[in-house]
Coordinates of C-alpha atoms and ligand atoms in Angstrom, one line a residue:
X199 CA 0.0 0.0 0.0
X200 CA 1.3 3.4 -0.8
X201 CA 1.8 5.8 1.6
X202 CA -0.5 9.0 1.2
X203 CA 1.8 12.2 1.8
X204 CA 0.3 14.3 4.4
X205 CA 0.0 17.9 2.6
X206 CA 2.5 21.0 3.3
X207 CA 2.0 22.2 6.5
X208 CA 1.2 25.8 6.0
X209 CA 2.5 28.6 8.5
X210 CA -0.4 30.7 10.9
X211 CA -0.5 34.7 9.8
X212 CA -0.7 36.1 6.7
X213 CA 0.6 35.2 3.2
X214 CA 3.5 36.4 1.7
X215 CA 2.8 38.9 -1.3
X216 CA 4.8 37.9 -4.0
X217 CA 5.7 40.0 -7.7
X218 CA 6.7 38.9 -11.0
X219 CA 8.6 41.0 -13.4
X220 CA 8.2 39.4 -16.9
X221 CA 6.7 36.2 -17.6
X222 CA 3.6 37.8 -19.9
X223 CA 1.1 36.3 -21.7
X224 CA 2.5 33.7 -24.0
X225 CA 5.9 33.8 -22.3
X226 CA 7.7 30.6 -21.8
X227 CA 8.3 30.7 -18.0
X228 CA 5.9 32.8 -16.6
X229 CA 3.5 30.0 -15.5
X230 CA 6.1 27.5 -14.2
X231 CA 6.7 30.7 -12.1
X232 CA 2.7 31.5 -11.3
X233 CA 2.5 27.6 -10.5
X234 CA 5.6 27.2 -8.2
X235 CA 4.7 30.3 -6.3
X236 CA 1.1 28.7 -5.9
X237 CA 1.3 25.6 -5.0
X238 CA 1.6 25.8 -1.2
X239 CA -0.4 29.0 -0.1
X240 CA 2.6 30.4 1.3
X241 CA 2.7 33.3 -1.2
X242 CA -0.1 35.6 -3.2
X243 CA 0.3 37.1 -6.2
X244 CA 0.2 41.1 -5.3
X245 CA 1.7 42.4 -8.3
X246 CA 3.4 42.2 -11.3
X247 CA 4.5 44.5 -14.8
X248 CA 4.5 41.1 -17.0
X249 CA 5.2 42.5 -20.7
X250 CA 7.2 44.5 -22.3
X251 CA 4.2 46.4 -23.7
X252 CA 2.6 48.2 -20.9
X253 CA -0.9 48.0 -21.9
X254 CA -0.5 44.1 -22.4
X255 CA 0.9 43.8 -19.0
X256 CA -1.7 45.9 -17.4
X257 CA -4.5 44.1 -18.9
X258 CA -2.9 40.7 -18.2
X259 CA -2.0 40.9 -14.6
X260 CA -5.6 42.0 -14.0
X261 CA -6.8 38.7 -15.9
X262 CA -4.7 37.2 -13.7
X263 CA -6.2 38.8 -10.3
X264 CA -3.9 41.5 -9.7
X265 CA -5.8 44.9 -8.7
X266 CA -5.5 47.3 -10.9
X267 CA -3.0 49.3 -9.2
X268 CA -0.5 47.0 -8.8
X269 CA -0.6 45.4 -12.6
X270 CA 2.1 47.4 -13.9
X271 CA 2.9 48.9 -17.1
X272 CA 6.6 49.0 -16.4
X273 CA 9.0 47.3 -13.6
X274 CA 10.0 51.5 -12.6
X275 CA 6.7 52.5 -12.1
X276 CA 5.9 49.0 -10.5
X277 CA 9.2 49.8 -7.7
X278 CA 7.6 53.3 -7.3
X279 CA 4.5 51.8 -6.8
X280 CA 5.7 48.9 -4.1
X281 CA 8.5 51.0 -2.4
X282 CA 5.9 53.2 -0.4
X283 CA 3.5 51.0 0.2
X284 CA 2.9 49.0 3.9
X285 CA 1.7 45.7 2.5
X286 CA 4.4 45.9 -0.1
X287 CA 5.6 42.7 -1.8
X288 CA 7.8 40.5 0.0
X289 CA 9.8 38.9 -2.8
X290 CA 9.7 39.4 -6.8
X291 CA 10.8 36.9 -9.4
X292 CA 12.4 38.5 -12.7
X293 CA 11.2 36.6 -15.6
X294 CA 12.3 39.0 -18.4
X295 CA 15.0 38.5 -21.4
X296 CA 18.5 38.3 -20.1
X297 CA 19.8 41.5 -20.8
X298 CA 17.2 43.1 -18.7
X299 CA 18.1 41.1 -15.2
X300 CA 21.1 43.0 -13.9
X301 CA 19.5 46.5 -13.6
X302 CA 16.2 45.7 -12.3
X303 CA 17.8 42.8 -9.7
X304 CA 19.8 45.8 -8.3
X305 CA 17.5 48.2 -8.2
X306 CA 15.0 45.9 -6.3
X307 CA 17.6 44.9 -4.0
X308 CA 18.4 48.3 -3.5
X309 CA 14.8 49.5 -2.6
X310 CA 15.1 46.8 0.3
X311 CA 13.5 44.2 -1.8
X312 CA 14.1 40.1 -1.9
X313 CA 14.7 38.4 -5.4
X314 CA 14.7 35.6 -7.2
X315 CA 16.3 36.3 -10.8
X316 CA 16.3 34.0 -13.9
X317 CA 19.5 32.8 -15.1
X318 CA 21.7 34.0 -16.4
X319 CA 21.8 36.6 -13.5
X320 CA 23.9 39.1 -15.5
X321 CA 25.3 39.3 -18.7
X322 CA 28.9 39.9 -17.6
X323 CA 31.5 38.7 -14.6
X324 CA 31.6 42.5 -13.0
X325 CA 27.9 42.7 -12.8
X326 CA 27.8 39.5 -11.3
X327 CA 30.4 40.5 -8.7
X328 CA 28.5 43.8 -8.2
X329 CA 24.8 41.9 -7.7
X330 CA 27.0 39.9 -5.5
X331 CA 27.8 43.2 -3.3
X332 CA 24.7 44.2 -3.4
X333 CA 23.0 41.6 -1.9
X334 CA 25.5 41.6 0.5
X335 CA 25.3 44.9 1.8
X336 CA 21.9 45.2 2.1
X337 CA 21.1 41.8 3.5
X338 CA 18.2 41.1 1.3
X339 CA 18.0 37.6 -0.4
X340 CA 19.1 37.2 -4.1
X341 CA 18.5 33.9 -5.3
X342 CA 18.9 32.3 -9.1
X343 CA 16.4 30.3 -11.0
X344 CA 18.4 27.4 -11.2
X345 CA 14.9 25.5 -10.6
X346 CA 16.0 22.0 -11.8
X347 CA 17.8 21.3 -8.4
X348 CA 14.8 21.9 -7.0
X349 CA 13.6 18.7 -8.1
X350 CA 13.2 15.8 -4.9
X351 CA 15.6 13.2 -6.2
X352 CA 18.4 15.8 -7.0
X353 CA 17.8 17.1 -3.5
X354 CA 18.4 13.7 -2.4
X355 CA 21.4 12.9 -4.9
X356 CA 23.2 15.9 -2.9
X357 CA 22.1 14.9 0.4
X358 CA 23.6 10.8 -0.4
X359 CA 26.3 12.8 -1.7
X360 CA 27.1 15.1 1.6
X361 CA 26.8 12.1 4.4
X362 CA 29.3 10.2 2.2
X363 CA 27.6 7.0 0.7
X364 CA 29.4 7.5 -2.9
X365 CA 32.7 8.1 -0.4
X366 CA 35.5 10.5 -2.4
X367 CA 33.2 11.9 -5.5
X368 CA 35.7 10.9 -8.6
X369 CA 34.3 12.0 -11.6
X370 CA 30.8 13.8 -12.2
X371 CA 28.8 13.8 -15.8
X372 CA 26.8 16.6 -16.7
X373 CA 24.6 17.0 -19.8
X374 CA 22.1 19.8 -21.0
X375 CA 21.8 18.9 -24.7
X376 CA 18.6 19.8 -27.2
X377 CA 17.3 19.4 -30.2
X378 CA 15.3 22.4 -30.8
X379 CA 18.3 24.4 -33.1
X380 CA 19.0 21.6 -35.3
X381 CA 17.0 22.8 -38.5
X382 CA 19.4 24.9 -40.3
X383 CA 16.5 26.5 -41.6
X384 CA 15.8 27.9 -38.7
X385 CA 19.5 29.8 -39.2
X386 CA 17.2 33.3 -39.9
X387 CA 14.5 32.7 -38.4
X388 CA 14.3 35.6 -35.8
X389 CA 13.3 33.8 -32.5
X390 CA 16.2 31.8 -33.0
X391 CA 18.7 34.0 -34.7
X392 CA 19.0 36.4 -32.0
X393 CA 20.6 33.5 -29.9
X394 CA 23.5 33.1 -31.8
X395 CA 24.2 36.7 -32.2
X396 CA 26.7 38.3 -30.0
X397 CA 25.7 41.6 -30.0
X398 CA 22.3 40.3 -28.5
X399 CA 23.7 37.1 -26.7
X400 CA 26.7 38.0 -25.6
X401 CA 29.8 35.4 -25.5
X402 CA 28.0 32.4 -25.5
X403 CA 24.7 31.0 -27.2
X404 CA 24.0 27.5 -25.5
X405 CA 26.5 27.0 -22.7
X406 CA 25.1 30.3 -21.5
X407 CA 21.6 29.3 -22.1
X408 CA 21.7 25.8 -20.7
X409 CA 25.2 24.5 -20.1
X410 CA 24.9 26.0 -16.9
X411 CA 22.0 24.8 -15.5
X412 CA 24.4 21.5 -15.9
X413 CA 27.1 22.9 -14.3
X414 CA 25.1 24.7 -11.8
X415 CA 23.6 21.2 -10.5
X416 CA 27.2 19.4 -10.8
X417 CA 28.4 21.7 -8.2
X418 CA 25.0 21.7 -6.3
X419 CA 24.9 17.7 -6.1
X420 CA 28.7 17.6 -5.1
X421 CA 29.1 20.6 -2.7
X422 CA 31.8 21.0 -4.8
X423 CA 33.1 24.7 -7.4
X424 CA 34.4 24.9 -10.5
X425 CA 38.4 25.7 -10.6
X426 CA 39.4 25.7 -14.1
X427 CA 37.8 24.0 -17.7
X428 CA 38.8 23.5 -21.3
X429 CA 36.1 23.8 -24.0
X430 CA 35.4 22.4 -27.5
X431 CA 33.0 25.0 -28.5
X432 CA 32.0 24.7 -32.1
X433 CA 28.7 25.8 -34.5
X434 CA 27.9 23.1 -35.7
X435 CA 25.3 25.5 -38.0
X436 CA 28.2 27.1 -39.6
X437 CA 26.4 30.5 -40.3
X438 CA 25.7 31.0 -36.5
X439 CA 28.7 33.0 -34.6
X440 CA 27.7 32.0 -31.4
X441 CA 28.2 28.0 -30.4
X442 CA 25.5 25.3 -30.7
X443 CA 27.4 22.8 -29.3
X444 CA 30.4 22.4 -27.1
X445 CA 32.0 19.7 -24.7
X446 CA 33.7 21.4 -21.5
X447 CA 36.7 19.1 -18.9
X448 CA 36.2 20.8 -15.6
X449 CA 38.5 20.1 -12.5
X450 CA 36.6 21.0 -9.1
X451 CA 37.8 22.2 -5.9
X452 CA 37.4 18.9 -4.0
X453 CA 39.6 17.4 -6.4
X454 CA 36.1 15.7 -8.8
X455 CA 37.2 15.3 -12.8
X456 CA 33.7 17.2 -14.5
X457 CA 32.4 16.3 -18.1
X458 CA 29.6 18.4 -19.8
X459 CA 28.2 18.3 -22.7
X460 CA 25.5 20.9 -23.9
X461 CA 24.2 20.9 -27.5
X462 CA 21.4 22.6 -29.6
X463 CA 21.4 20.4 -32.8
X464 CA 21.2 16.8 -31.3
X465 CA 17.6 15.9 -33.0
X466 CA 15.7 13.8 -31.1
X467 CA 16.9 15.0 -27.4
X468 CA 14.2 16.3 -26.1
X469 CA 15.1 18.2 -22.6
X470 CA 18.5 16.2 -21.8
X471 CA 19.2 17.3 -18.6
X472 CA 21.0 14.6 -16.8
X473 CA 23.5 14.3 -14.0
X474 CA 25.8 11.2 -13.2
X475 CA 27.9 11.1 -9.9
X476 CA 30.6 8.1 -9.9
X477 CA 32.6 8.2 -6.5
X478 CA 34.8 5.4 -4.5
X479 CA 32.3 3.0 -3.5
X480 CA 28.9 4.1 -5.9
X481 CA 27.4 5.6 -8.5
X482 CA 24.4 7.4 -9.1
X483 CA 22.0 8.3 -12.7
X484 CA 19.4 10.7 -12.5
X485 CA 18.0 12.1 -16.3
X486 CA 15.3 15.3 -15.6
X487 CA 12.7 13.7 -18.1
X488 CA 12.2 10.7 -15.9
X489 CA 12.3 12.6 -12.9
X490 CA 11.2 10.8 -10.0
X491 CA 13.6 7.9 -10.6
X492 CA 16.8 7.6 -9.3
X493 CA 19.7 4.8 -10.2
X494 CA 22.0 4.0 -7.7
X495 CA 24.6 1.0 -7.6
X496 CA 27.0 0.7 -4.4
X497 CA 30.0 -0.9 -5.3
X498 CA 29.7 -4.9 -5.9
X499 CA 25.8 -4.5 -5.0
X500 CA 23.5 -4.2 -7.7
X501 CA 21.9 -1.8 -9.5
X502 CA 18.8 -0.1 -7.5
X503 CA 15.7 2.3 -8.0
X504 CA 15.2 4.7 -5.9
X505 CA 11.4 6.4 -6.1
X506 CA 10.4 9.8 -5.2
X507 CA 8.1 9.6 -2.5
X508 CA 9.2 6.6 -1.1
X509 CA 9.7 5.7 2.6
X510 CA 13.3 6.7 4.5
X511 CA 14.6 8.9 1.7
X512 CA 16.6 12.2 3.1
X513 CA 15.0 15.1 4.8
X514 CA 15.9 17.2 1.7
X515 CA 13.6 14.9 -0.7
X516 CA 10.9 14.2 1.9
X517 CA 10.4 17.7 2.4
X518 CA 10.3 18.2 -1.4
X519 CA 8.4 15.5 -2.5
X520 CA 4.2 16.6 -2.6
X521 CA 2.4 13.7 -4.6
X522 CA 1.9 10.6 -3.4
X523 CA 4.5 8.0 -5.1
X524 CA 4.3 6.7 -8.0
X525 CA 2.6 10.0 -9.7
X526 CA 4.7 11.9 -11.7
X527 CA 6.3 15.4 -10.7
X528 CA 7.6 17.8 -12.6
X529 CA 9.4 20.7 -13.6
X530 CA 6.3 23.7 -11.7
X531 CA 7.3 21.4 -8.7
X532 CA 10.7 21.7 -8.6
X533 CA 10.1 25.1 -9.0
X534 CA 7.6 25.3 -6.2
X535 CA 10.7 23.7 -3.8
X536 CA 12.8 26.9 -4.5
X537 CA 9.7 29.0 -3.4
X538 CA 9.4 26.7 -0.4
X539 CA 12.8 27.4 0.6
X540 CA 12.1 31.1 -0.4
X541 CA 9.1 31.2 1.9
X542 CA 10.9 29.6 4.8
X543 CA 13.9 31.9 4.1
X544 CA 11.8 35.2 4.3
X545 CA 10.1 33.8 7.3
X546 CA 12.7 32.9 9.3
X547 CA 14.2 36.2 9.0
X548 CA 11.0 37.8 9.6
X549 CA 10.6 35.7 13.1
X550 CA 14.7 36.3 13.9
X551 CA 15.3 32.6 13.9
X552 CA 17.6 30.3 12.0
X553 CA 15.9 28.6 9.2
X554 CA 15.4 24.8 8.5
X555 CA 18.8 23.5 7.1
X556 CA 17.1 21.2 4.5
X557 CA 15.3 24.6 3.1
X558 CA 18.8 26.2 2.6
X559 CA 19.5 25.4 -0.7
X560 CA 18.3 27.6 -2.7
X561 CA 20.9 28.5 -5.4
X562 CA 21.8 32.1 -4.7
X563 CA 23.9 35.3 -6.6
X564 CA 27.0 33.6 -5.4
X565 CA 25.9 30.8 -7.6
X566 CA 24.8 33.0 -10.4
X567 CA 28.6 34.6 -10.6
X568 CA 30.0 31.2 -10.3
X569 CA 28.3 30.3 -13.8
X570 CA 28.9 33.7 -15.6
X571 CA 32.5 33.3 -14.9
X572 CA 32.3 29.5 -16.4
X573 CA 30.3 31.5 -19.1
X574 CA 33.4 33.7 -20.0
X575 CA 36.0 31.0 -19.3
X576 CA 34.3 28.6 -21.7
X577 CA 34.2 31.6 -24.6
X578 CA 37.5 32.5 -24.1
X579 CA 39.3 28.7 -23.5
X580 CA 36.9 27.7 -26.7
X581 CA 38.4 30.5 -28.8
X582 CA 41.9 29.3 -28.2
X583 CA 41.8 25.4 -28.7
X584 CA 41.0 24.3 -25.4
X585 CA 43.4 25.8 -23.3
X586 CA 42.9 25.4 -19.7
X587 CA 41.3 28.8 -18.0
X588 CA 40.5 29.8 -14.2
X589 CA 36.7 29.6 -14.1
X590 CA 36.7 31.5 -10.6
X591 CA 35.1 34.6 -10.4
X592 CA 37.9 37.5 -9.5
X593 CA 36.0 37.8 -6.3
X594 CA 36.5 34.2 -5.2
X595 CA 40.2 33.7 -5.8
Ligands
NAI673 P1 9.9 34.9 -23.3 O1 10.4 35.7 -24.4 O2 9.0 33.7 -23.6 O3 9.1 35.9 -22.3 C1 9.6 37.1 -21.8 C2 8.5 37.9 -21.2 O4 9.1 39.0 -20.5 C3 7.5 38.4 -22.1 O5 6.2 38.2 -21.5 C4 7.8 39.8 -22.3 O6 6.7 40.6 -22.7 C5 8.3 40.2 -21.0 N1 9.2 41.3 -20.9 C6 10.3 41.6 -21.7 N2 10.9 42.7 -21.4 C7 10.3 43.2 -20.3 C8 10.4 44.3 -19.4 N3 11.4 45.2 -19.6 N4 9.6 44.4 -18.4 C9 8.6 43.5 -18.2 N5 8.3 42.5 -19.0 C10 9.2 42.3 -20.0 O7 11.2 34.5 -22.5 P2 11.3 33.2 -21.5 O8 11.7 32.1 -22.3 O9 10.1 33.1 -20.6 O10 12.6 33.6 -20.7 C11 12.6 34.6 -19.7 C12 13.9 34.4 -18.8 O11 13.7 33.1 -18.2 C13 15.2 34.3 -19.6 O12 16.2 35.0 -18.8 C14 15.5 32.8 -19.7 O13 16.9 32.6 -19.7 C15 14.9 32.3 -18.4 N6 14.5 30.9 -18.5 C16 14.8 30.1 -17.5 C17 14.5 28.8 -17.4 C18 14.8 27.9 -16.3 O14 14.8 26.7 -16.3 N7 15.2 28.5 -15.2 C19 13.8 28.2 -18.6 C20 13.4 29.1 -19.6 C21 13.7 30.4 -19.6

């Protein structure tokens, strides 16, 4: 008989007011955003300037429930707007195009607000650094959309990985690789184009867009950074300046050899985020599109399935884990975990205590810096044959 999972226990008082920058009608991940924020009652949606066209965002957020003066045309007015008010909101998300998340993730944090930014954080290493500072000095939290290790299993990878059943971590494989850029007649099409393009991409098409989600969660499921990498970048579209593919070697701090391998052209991929984690005495296989299975095989046992949901798993997957086994959860869930954490985060430093350890892992700006510098370092070690580069940040050396 399966065990029914008792539901999140929600917290006495009021709700959490939550905003959304971003994430419009149509947009690709607004609603994983409106769902993960949802799920456990722990936050309403207050407010929100969702589109890049005032009037649509306006209209929109009001669809959505927001009162009319707190759908936004524009993220200014809508930091006017919160800044003086008593019941303002206590954390926004920022769901816009990359270019736009520096600038409005300072000035939130700034006005004294919490944040959750999607990746990539910034566009460069020094505004990384500088977000970095910022959240820093004025003690407000600025966490990364890095959503996929918000998913049960990989909560319970790192937590397997941390009390030392794999023993020494040897070697971790990392792969984020799509098929959705193979058609090179796509090459001008503009939704895609624009990827490629420095001038509106920056240094790096695909690593930047989902190598490091990959590299993020190799680092999250070891408790392990990245030193230095050497990158094959190539385009395997020839017009496109930017790279579709590329295979990067990463050394760790805790002495772990890394593999990752990020594409755009490999038809038939679907999603293809998958981590594998090969220490002294086991290994583990976890693939996102299959999500609530986990393989594990200690060393001369035999090859095992772990379940989401199941009985005597870690704290950091029970407390993660909201459907009864054996029913699928997905990608708005993991999402939702990151706004649990968030939620217990804000909480606990509203009520001056420490927060539950298995909510603190939320990937933060820290995080987001870590993979902007891997950004450059991949651009510039993929430029020059593969030498090896320092992937630190400046800040952390
Ligand atoms: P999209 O192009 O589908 O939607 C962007 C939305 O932002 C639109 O509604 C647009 O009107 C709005 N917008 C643009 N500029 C704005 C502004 N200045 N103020 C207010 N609204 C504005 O983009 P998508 O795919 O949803 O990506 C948004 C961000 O989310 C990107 O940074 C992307 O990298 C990230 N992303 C993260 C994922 C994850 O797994 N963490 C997955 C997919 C995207």
């Amino acid at each position: 008989m399966t065990k029914l999972k008792s539901g999140t226990k929600l917290k006495s008082g009021t709700k959490l007011k939550w905003g959304m920058i971003g994430g419009g009608e149509g947009s690709q991940i607004g609603p994983a955003h409106r769902l993960g924020a949802g799920l456990d009652g722990e936050f309403e949606f207050a407010a929100g300037a969702l589109d890049h066209r005032p009037d649509a965002g306006r209209d929109y957020g009001q669809r959505l429930g927001l009162a009319a003066d707190r759908a936004y045309g524009d993220w200014r007015e809508m930091l006017e707007g919160e800044k003086s008010r008593e019941d303002r909101i206590d954390l926004v998300t920022v769901a816009t195009p990359n270019a736009t998340h520096y600038e409005i993730t300072k000035a939130f944090l700034e006005a004294g607000f919490h944040v959750l930014c999607e990746k990539p954080m910034t566009m460069t290493v020094a505004e990384g650094e500088d977000i970095v500072r910022t959240a820093r000095a004025t003690g407000k939290i600025c966490a990364v959309n890095y959503g996929y290790t918000g998913y049960s299993l990989v909560r319970h990878m790192k937590a397997m990985v941390a009390r030392g059943d794999l023993g020494k971590i040897r070697l971790v494989k990392a792969e984020f690789a799509h098929g959705h850029h193979a058609d090179a007649a796509d090459a001008d099409n503009p939704r895609v184009r624009w990827r490629y393009d420095p001038a509106q991409a920056g240094v790096s098409a695909q690593f930047a867009d989902c190598g490091i989600h990959a590299l993020h969660m190799a680092s999250f499921v070891t408790g392990q950074e990245v030193e230095k990498l050497s990158a094959d970048t190539v385009s395997c579209i020839s017009s496109r300046e930017l790279e579709d593919d590329a295979m990067v070697n990463f050394r760790m701090d805790g002495g772990t050899v890394g593999r990752l391998w990020t594409s755009s052209i490999a038809i038939g991929r679907q999603h293809g985020l998958t981590l594998q984690v090969f220490g002294e005495s086991g290994g583990l296989r976890w693939a996102q599109e299959q999500p609530n299975q986990l393989y594990w095989m200690p060393l001369g046992g035999r090859l095992q399935v772990i379940e989401r949901g199941e009985a005597n798993l870690s704290p950091e997957a029970d407390r993660t884990s909201r459907v009864t086994i054996g029913h699928a959860e997905g990608m708005p869930l993991a999402f939702a975990n990151i706004y649990k954490d968030l939620a217990e985060a804000i909480r606990a430093g509203k009520e001056g205590r420490a927060m539950d350890p298995a909510a603190n892992l939320y990937p933060r700006a820290e995080d987001g810096l870590r993979s902007m510098a891997a950004v450059f370092a991949v651009a510039e070690s993929g430029k020059a044959d593969g030498i090896w580069v320092d992937a630190r940040p400046p800040m952390f050396r």
